[in-house]
Short mmCIF file of C-alpha atoms and ligand atoms in Angstrom, two decimals:
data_model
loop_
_atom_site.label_atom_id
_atom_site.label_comp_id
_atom_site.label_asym_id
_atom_site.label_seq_id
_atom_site.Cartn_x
_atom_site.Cartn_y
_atom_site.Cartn_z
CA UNK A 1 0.00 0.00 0.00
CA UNK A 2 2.39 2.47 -1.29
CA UNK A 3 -0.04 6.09 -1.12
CA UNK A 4 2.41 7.96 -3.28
CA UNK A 5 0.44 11.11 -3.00
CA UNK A 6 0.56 11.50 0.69
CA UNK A 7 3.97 9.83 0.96
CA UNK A 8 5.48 12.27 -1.52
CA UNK A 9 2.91 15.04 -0.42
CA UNK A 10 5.29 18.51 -1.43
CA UNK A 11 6.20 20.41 2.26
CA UNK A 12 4.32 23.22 2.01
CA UNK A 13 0.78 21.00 1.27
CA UNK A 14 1.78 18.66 4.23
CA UNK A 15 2.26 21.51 6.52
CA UNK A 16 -1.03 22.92 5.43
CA UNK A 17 -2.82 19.53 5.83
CA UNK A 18 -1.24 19.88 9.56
CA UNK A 19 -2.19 23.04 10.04
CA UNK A 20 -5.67 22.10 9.42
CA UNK A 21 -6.00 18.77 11.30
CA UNK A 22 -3.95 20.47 14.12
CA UNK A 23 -6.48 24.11 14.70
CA UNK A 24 -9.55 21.02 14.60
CA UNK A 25 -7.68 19.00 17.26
CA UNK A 26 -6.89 21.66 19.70
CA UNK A 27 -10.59 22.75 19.41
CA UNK A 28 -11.81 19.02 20.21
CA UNK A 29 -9.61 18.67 22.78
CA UNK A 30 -10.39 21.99 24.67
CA UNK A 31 -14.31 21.35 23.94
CA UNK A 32 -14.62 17.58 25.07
CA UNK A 33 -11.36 16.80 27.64
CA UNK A 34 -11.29 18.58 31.15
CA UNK A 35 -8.01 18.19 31.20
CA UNK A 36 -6.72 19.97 28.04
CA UNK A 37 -9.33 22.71 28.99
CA UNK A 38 -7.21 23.18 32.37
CA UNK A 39 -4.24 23.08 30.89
CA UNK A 40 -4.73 25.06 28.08
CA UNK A 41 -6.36 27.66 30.28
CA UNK A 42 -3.11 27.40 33.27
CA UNK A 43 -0.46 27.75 30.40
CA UNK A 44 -2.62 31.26 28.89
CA UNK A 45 -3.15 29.37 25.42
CA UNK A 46 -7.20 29.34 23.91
CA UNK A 47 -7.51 27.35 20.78
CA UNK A 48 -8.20 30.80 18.55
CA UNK A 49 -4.22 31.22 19.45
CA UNK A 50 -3.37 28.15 17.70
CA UNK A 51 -3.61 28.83 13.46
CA UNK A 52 -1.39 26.78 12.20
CA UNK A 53 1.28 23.92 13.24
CA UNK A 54 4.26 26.74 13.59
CA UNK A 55 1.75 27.33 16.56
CA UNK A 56 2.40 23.72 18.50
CA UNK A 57 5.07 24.82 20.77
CA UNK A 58 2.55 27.34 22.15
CA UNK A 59 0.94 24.28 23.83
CA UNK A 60 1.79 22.59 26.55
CA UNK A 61 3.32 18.41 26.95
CA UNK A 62 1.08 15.99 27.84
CA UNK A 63 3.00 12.82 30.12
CA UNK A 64 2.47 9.34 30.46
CA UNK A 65 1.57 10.26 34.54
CA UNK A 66 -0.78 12.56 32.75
CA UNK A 67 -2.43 9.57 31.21
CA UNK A 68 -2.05 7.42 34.47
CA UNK A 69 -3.94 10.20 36.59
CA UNK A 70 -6.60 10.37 34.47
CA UNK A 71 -6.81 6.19 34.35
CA UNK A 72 -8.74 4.94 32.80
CA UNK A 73 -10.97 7.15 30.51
CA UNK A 74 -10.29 10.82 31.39
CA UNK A 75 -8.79 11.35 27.85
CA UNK A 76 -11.84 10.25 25.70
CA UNK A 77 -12.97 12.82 23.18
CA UNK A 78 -16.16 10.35 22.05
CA UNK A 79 -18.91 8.61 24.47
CA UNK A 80 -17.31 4.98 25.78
CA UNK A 81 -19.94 3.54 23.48
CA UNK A 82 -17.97 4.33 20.51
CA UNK A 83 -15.10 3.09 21.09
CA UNK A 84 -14.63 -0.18 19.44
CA UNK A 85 -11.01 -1.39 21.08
CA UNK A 86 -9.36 -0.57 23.90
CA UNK A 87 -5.26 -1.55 24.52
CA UNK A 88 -2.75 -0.96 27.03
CA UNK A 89 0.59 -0.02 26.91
CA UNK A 90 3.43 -2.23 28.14
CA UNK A 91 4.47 -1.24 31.06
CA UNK A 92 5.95 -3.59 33.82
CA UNK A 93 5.17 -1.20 36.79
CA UNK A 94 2.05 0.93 38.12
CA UNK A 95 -1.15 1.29 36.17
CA UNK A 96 -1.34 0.54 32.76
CA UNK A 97 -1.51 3.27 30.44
CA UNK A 98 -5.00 2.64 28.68
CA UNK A 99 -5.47 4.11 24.70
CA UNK A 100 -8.79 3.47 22.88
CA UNK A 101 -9.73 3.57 19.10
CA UNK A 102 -12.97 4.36 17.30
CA UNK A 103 -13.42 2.87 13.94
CA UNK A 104 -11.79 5.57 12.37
CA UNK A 105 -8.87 5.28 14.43
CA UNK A 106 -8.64 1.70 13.80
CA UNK A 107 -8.74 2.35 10.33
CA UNK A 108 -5.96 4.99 10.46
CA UNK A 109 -3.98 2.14 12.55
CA UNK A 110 -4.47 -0.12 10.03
CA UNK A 111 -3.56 2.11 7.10
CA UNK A 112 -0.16 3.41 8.91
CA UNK A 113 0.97 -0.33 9.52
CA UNK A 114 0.38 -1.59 5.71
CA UNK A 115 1.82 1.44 4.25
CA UNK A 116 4.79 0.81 7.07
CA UNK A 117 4.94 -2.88 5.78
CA UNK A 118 4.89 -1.88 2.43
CA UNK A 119 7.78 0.24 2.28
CA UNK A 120 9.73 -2.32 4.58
CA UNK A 121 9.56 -4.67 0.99
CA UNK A 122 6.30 -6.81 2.05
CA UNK A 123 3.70 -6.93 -0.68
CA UNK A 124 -0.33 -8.10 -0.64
CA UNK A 125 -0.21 -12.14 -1.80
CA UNK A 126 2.47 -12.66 0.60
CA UNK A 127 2.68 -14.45 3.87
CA UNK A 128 3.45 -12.71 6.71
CA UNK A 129 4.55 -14.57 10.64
CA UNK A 130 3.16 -12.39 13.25
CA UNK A 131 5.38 -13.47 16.34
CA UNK A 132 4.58 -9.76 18.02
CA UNK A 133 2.42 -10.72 21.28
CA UNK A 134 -1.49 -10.65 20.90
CA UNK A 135 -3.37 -9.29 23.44
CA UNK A 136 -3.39 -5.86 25.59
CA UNK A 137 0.07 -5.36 23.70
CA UNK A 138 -0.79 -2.83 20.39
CA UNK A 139 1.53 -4.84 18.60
CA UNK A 140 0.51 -8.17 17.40
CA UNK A 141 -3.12 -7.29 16.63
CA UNK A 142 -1.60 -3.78 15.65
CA UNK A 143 0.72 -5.56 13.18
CA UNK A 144 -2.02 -8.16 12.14
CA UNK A 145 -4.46 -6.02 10.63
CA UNK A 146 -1.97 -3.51 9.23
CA UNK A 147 -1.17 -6.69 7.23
CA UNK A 148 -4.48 -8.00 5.63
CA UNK A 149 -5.45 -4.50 4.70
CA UNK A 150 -2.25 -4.59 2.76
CA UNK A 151 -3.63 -7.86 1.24
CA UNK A 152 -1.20 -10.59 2.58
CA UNK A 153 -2.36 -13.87 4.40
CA UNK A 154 -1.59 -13.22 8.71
CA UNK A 155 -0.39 -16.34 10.56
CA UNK A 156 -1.32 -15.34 13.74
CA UNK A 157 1.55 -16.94 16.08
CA UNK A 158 2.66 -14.11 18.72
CA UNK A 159 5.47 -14.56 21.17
CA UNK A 160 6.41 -18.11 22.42
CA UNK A 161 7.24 -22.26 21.81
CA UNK A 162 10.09 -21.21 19.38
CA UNK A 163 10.02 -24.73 18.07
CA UNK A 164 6.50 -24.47 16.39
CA UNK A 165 7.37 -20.70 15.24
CA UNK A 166 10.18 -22.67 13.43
CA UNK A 167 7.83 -25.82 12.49
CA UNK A 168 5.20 -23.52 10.57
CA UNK A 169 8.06 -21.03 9.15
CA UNK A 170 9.07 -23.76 7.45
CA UNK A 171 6.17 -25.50 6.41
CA UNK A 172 4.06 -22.31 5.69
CA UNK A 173 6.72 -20.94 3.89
CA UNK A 174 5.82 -17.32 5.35
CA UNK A 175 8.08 -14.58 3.30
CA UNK A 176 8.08 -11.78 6.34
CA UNK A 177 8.56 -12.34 9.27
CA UNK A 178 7.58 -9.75 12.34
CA UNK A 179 8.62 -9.90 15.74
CA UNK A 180 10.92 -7.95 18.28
CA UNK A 181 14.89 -8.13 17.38
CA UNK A 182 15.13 -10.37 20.29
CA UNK A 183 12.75 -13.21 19.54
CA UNK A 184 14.04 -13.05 16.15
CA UNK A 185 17.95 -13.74 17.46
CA UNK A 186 15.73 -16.16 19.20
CA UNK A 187 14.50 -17.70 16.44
CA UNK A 188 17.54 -17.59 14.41
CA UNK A 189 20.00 -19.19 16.91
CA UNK A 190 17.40 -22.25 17.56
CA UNK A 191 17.43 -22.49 13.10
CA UNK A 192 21.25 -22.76 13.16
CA UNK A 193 21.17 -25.15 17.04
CA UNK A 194 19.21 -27.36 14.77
CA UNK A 195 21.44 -27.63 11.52
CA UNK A 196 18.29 -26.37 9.29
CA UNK A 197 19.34 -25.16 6.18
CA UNK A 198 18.00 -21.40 5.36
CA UNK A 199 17.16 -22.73 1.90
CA UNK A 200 14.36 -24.70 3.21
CA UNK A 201 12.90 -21.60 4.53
CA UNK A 202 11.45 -19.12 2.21
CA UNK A 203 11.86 -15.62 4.72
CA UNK A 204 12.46 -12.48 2.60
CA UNK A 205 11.73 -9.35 4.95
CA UNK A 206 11.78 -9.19 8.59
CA UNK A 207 10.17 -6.02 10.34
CA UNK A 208 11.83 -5.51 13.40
CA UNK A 209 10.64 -3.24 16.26
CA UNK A 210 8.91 -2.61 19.90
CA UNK A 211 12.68 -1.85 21.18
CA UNK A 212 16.41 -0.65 20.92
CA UNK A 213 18.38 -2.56 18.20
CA UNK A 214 21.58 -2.30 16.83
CA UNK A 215 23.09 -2.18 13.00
CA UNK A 216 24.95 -5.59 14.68
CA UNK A 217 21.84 -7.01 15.61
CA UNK A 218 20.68 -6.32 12.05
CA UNK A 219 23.59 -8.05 10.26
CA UNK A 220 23.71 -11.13 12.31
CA UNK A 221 20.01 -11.23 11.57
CA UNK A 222 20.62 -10.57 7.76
CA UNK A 223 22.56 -13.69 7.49
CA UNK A 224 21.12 -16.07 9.72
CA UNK A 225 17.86 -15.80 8.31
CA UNK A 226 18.37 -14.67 4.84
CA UNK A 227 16.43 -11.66 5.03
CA UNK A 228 16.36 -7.49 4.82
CA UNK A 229 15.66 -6.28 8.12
CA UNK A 230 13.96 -3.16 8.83
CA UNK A 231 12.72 -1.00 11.74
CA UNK A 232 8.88 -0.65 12.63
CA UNK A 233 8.78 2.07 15.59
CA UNK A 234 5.76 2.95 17.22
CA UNK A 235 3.77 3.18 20.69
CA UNK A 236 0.52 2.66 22.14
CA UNK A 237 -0.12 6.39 23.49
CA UNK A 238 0.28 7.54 19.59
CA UNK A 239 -1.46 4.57 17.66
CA UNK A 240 0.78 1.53 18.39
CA UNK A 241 3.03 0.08 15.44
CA UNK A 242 3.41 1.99 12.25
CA UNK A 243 3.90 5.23 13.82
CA UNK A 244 7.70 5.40 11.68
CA UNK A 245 9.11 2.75 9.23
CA UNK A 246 13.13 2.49 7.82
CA UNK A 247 12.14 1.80 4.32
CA UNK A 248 14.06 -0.81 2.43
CA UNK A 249 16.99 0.26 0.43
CA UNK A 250 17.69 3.19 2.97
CA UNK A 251 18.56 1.23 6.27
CA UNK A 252 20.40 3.27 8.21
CA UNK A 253 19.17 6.66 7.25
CA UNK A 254 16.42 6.49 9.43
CA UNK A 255 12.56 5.72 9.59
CA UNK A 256 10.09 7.52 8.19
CA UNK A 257 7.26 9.24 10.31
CA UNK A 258 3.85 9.29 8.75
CA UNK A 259 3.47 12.78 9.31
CA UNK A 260 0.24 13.51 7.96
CA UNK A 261 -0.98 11.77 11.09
CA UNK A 262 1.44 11.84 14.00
CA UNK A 263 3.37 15.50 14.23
CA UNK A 264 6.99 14.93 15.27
CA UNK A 265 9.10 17.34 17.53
CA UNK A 266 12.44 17.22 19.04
CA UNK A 267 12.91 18.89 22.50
CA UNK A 268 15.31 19.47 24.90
CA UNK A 269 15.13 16.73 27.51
CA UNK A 270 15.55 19.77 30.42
CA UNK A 271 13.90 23.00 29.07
CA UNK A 272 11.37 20.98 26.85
CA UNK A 273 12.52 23.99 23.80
CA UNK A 274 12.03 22.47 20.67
CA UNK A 275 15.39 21.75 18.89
CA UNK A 276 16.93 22.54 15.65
CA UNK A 277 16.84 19.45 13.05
CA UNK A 278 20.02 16.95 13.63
CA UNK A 279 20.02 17.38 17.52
CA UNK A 280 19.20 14.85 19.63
CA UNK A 281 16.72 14.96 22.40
CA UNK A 282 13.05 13.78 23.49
CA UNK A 283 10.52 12.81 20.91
CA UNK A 284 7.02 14.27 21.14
CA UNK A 285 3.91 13.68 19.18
CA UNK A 286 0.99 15.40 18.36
CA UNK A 287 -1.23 12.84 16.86
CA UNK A 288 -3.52 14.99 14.03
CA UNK A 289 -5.63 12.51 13.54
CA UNK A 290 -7.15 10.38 16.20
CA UNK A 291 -10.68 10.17 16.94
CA UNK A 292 -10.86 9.17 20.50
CA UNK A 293 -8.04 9.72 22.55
CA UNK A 294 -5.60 12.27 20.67
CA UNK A 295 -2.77 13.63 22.26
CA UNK A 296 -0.81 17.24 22.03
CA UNK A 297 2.59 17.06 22.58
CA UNK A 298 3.30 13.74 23.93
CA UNK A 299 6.67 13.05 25.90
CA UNK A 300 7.57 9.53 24.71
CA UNK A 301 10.87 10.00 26.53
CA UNK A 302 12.73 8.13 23.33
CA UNK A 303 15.85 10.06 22.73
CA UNK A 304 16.55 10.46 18.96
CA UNK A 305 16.69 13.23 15.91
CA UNK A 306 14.85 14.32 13.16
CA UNK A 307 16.31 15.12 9.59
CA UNK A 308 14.76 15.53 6.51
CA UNK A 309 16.35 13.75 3.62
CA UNK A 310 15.86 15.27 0.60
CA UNK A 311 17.98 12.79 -1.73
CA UNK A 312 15.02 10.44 -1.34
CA UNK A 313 11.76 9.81 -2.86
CA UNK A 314 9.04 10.20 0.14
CA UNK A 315 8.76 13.68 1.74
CA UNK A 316 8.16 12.79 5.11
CA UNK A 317 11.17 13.19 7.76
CA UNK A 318 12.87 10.51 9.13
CA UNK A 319 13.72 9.84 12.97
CA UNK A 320 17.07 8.15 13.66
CA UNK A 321 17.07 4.93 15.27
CA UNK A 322 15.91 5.35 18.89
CA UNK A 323 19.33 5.89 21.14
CA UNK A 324 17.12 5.18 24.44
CA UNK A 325 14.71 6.78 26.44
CA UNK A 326 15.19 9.70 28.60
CA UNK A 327 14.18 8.01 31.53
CA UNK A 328 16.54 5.13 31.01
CA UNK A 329 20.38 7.58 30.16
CA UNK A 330 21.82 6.21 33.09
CA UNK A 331 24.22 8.62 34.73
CA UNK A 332 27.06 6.51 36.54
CA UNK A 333 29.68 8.00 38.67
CA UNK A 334 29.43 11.22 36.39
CA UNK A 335 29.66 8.87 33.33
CA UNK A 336 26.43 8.87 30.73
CA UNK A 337 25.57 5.43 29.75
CA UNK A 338 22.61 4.38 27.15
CA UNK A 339 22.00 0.33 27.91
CA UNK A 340 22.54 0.26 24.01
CA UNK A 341 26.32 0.48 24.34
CA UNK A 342 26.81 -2.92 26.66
CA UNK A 343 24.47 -4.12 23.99
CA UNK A 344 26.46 -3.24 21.01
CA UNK A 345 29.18 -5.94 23.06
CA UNK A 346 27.15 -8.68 23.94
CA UNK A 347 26.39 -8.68 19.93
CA UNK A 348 29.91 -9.53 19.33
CA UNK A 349 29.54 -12.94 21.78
CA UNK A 350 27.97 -15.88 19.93
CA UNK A 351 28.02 -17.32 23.96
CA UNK A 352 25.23 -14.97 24.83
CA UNK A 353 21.58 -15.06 23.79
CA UNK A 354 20.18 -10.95 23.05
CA UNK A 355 18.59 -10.63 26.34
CA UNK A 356 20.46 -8.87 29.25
CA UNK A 357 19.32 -6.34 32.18
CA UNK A 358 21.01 -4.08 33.62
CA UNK A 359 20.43 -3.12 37.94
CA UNK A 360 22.03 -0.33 39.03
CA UNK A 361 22.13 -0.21 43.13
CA UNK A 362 24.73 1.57 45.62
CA UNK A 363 26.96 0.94 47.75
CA UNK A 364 27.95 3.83 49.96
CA UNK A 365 27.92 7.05 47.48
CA UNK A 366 29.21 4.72 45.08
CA UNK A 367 27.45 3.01 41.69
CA UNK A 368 27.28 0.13 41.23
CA UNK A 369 26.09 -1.76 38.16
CA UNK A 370 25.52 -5.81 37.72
CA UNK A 371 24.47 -6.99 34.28
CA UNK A 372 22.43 -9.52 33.96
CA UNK A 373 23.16 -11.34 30.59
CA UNK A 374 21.73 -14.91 29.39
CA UNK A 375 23.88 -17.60 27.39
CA UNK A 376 22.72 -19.48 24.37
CA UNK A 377 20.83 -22.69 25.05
CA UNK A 378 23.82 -23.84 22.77
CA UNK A 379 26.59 -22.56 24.64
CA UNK A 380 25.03 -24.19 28.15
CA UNK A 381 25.07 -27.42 26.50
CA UNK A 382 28.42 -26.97 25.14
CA UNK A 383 29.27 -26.63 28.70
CA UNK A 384 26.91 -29.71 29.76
CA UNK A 385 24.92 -27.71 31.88
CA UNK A 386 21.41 -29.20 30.49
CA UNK A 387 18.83 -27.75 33.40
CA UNK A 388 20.49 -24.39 33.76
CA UNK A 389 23.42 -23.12 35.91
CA UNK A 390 24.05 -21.30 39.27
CA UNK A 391 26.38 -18.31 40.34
CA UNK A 392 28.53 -20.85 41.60
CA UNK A 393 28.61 -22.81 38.59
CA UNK A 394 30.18 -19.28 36.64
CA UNK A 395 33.06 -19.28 39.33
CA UNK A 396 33.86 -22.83 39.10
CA UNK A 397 33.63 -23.26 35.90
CA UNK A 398 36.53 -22.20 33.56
CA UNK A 399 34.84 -21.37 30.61
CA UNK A 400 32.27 -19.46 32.32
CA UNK A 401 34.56 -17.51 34.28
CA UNK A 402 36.71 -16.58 31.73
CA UNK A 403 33.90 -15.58 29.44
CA UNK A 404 32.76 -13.14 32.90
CA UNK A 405 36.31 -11.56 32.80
CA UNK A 406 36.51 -11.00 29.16
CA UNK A 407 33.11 -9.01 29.14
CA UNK A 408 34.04 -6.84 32.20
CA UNK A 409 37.23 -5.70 30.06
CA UNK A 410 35.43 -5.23 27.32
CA UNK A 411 32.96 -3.10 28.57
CA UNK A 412 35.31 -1.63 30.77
CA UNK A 413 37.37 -0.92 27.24
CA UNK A 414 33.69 0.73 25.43
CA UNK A 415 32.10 2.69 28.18
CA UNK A 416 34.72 3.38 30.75
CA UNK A 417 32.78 1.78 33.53
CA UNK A 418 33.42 -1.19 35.86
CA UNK A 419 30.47 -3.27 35.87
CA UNK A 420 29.86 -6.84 37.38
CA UNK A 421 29.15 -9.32 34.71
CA UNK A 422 26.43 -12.20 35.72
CA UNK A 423 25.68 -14.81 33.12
CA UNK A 424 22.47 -16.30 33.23
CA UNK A 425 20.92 -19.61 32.10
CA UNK A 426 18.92 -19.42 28.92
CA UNK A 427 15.64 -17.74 29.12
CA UNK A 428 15.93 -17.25 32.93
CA UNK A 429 15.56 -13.79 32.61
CA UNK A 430 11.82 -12.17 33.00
CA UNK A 431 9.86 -11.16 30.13
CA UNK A 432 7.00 -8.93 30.41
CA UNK A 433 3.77 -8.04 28.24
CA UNK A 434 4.96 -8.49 24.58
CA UNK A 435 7.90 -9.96 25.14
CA UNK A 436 10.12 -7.45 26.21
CA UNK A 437 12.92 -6.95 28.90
CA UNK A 438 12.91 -4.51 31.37
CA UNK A 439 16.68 -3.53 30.35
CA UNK A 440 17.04 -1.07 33.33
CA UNK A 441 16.71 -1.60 36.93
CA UNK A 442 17.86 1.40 39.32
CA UNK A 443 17.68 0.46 42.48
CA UNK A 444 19.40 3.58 43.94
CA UNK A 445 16.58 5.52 44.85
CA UNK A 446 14.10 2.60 46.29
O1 LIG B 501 6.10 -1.27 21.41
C1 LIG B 501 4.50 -0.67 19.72
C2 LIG B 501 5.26 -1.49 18.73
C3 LIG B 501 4.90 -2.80 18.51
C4 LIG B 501 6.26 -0.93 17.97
C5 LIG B 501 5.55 -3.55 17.58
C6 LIG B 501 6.91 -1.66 17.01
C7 LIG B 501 6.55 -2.97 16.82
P1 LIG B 501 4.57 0.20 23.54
O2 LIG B 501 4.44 -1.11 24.20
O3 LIG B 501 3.65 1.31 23.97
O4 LIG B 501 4.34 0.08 22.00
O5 LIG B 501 6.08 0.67 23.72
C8 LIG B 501 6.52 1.87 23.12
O6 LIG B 501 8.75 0.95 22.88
O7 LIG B 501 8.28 4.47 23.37
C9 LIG B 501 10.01 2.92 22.58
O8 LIG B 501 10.66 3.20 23.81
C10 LIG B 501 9.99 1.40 22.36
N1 LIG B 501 10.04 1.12 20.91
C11 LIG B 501 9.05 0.79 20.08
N2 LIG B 501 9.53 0.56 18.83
C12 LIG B 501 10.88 0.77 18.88
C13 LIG B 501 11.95 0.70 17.95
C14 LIG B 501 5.09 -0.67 21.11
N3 LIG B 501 11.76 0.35 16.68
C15 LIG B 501 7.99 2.06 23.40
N4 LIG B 501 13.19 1.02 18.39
C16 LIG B 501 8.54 3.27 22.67
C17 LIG B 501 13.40 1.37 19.65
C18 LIG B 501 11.20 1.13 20.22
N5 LIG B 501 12.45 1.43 20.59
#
């Protein structure tokens, strides 16, 4: 579903389109949600202020606590009876962050993913593996319908029992394949534990996305399941998947954000001033078109930039891959460290499986930080550990141990911090809704 008009809508008509959907927005919002009315009213700002998007920074952010204090409904802009779905975000502490859809929003959820899909090389006829979780999670049912509207046939699989995933890959002969980087190392590492050969397999795109990855984490994926990998962003508060897609042929350049529908800024992470294209800082998204729960100026607290690329054929700009979230720059003993770069070691280690977590506690003024990090299922049975392995196992043991001192220095080497290296038993780590790791743990302030 390539929509070459809006994809290659000239700047000036885009901004105009904004301009529009944004001046109807802000008058919804102020008419039907208490809490923009407040706010709108505390910061001085009436809609008649806001003409046109050059107006958005006039308005104020909206946070996730935001969302949280008015749980579960406070943000509705449309009677509860029209609402046709209702998701949660994935978050591992505190209340859930609820979003609801009308029809219409559903449909602009399902438009954003197939064009996303599109442009990542999938095309209607072909099949598509959904391993993204189903449920409260936006996206496997996100993903799912994004993909029949395109036209191709969804096997419904989410997360999970990695030996059937590989079973109907095969058999099914599925030519994309979606699913968080993770799972998809996951998957891979089981293909290659078993001896398959790739040819058997018939994978052609894989749409990565829901967290961090690395360009690493995108070659090793290349070649061990014969695919082009590119990077699905999105999240729940602004739609759910689809909100930004690399397209294929331009990895690395960025993804692009469907900006006739979810408004992009870059702000400073302190004063909240918007920044210049190029610098980093936080994310925020006005979402122009949503029907019943829109949002103005939403802190995602993803760090990344904005640049528009003008080499290229679509006009919308392009975000660069998300560095990590404002929340989660971890500042240790002066030093600032993005989980990303311990990451960007463990990809080097065939020993180690892609999940780690990091818990940051203290001990007297000092930092301390333990990673977590799991082995292959491979690796443990290289080392005949079949049910798993203790902390005493990785002191005893000589290959463990010297695998523990080799990371520290390495790490030591890349980030210029001393951190405790614990390896794990495959899969021992906790997952949470969707499949995800809670990469950060700090401790220090509990
Ligand atoms: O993760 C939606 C999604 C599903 C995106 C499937 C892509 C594929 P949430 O559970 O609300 O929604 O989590 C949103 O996940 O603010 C980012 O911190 C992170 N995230 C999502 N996609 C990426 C990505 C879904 N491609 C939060 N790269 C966001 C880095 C990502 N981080």
């Amino acid at each position: 579903m390539y929509q070459k008009e809006i994809e290659t809508l000239p700047l000036e008509k885009l901004r105009k389109l904004q301009s529009e959907r944004l001046v109807k927005l802000v008058n919804r919002v102020y008419k039907t949600v208490p809490f923009y009315k407040k706010q709108l009213d505390l910061h001085g700002v009436h809609p008649k202020d806001i003409t046109s998007i050059e107006d958005l920074h006039k308005l104020p952010f909206t946070q996730k606590t935001d969302i949280r204090d008015e749980y579960p409904f406070g943000f509705l802009t449309v009677p509860q009876s029209d609402l046709s779905r209702i998701h949660c975000s994935s978050g591992t502490t505190g209340k859930p962050t609820v979003v609801a859809y009308t029809q219409k929003d559903l449909a602009i959820f399902s438009e954003v993913v197939a064009r996303s899909l599109k442009a990542a090389g999938a095309k209607p006829g072909m099949k598509m593996h959904n391993a993204y979780g189903y449920g409260l999670f936006t996206g496997g049912i996100g993903i799912h319908y994004g993909a029949e509207k395109l036209g191709m046939s969804v096997i419904p699989v989410s997360g999970g029992m990695t030996q059937r995933q590989i079973t109907l890959l095969k058999d099914f002969q599925s030519e994309v394949i979606c699913c968080t980087p993770s799972y998809a190392q996951t998957i891979a590492h089981e293909i290659e534990k078993q001896g398959l050969d790739l040819a058997d397999f018939n994978l052609k795109y894989a749409i990565l996305g829901a967290e961090p990855w690395t360009d690493a984490i995108r070659q090793d994926l290349e070649s061990s399941l014969g695919v082009k990998a590119t990077n699905i962003y999105g999240l729940s508060e602004v739609i759910g998947p689809g909100v930004s897609q690399e397209a294929l042929g331009e990895e690395n350049t960025g993804c692009y954000v469907w900006e006739d529908h979810f408004y992009p800024e870059i702000v400073d992470k302190h004063t909240g001033k918007p920044l210049p294209y190029g610098e980093e800082g936080v994310l925020v998204f006005t979402t122009l078109t949503k029907e019943a729960m829109p949002f103005l100026r939403y802190w995602t607290n993803d760090i990344c930039s904005l640049s528009y690329d003008h080499s290229i054929s679509r006009t919308h700009i392009k975000m660069s891959g998300i560095k990590g979230r404002a929340d989660d720059m971890l500042i240790i003993r002066g030093v600032n460290l993005f989980h990303t770069q311990v990451e960007e070691v463990f990809n080097h280690y065939d020993e180690l499986s892609a999940h780690y977590q990091l818990i940051v506690s203290k001990k007297g003024t000092m930092d301390i930080v333990q990673i977590e990090v799991e082995t292959t299922a491979d690796f443990q049975q290289e080392l005949l550990f079949s049910t798993g392995f203790t902390n005493d196992d990785c002191v005893k043991n000589e290959s463990l141990s010297k695998l523990t001192k080799k990371l520290g220095k390495k790490i030591k080497d890349s980030t210029g911090l001393s951190m405790q290296i614990q390896l794990k038993p495959y899969d021992s780590i906790k997952k949470s809704n969707g499949g995800k790791i809670q990469r950060i743990k700090d401790l220090r302030h509990a």
